[in-house]
XYZ file of C-alpha atoms in Angstrom:
136
model
C 71.493 48.212 117.800
C 67.655 47.891 119.253
C 66.331 49.413 122.526
C 63.362 49.191 125.102
C 62.228 52.308 122.342
C 62.153 49.899 118.848
C 60.030 46.843 121.068
C 57.690 49.742 122.313
C 57.306 50.830 118.554
C 57.030 47.296 117.163
C 53.826 46.990 119.656
C 52.199 50.104 118.258
C 50.030 49.850 115.688
C 48.160 52.804 116.163
C 51.341 54.265 114.796
C 52.333 51.514 112.240
C 48.948 51.492 110.262
C 49.792 55.325 109.894
C 52.917 54.083 108.232
C 55.060 55.901 111.099
C 58.510 54.615 110.214
C 61.058 54.360 113.015
C 64.564 55.141 111.286
C 66.716 55.823 114.745
C 66.545 55.545 118.327
C 69.651 55.978 120.646
C 70.366 57.175 123.990
C 66.975 60.117 124.355
C 67.060 60.605 120.328
C 65.030 59.213 117.940
C 64.161 59.812 113.973
C 60.576 58.943 112.398
C 59.252 59.199 109.514
C 55.653 59.683 107.635
C 54.463 60.267 104.392
C 50.807 62.397 104.512
C 48.357 60.434 102.735
C 45.060 61.518 100.921
C 43.356 60.114 104.605
C 45.603 62.150 106.477
C 43.965 65.648 104.716
C 41.495 68.107 106.088
C 38.835 70.212 104.216
C 41.474 73.275 103.631
C 43.369 70.441 100.931
C 46.040 70.697 103.868
C 47.537 67.905 106.601
C 44.991 67.442 109.574
C 47.044 68.900 112.300
C 46.281 65.430 114.644
C 48.413 63.609 112.000
C 51.807 66.133 112.486
C 51.736 65.615 116.477
C 50.900 61.666 116.542
C 53.729 61.628 114.191
C 56.125 64.088 116.922
C 54.410 62.112 119.412
C 55.512 58.794 118.361
C 58.922 60.228 118.214
C 59.225 61.942 122.115
C 57.779 58.167 123.045
C 60.783 56.653 121.466
C 63.430 59.343 122.464
C 62.110 59.139 125.608
C 62.296 55.129 125.766
C 65.597 54.364 125.219
C 66.718 54.256 127.948
C 64.790 51.560 128.921
C 62.452 51.912 131.807
C 58.985 52.698 130.928
C 58.592 56.769 130.255
C 55.032 57.920 129.457
C 54.084 61.177 128.063
C 52.851 63.610 130.652
C 52.424 66.295 128.428
C 52.846 68.026 125.689
C 52.576 71.013 122.957
C 53.065 71.650 119.094
C 53.706 74.439 117.493
C 52.245 74.540 113.465
C 54.936 76.184 111.463
C 53.919 75.411 107.965
C 50.489 73.102 106.158
C 51.541 69.946 105.869
C 50.662 69.093 101.860
C 49.482 66.161 99.839
C 52.380 63.805 99.651
C 54.782 65.157 102.195
C 57.936 62.840 103.301
C 57.501 63.934 106.470
C 60.865 63.304 108.749
C 60.434 64.178 112.864
C 63.610 64.173 114.907
C 63.220 63.772 118.730
C 65.830 65.209 120.908
C 66.313 64.753 124.421
C 66.356 68.441 126.466
C 66.704 67.004 130.220
C 66.274 64.461 132.690
C 65.547 65.059 136.099
C 64.203 62.636 138.821
C 61.490 60.931 136.538
C 61.224 63.536 134.682
C 62.366 64.281 131.038
C 61.898 67.483 128.418
C 62.584 66.791 124.634
C 62.239 68.347 121.579
C 60.695 67.543 118.309
C 61.206 68.930 114.734
C 58.676 68.049 112.353
C 60.080 69.114 108.505
C 59.602 68.238 105.136
C 61.985 67.878 102.963
C 62.476 69.965 99.154
C 64.217 70.545 96.863
C 66.333 73.718 98.475
C 66.317 71.162 101.200
C 64.396 70.601 104.653
C 61.331 73.200 105.683
C 60.141 73.466 109.064
C 56.137 72.488 109.652
C 56.723 71.993 113.794
C 58.062 72.353 116.173
C 56.747 70.079 119.660
C 57.869 69.942 122.697
C 56.934 66.633 124.925
C 57.347 66.135 129.399
C 58.100 63.193 130.100
C 57.174 60.359 133.426
C 59.116 56.955 133.979
C 56.106 54.648 135.122
C 58.153 51.689 136.330
C 61.856 50.898 136.546
C 61.644 47.351 134.379
C 59.068 46.097 131.476
C 56.931 42.901 131.348
C-alpha cells in the first residue's frame, strides 16, 4: 500500500542518491536501510555521523508523512551509541510516540545486523510540524 510518505520519498533525490531504500511506511511507522560506502567513512575510518543522521532523519520524515498532510522536522537530536563501519548495512526504524495539534514526536533506532543479532548504532528523536493539510 502506498501513502504520502512513499510519494515524498520518490521525490527525495538526496536520500535515494545515497542508496537509502524505503522498506516500509505505514501509519506513523517507517523502516529504511542504507549501506555504508567508502565515501561515507571519515578520517577515523568510521561512518561519518552526518550520514547516520541522514538515514534516521529520512526514516523519521517518512513516518511522520504517512498521515497525509505535508509534515517537516521542527527539531531533532541523535545519540551515537556505536561506530558504523564500512560495509555495514544499517536499518532505521521510526515509530510515532505522539501527535498533538500540528506537532508530533518520533523515535528512530538505527542498528546494524551482526551474526549475534542487531546492534544499535544510534538513537534519534525527531519533532515534527504539519505545514499544510494537503499536498500539491
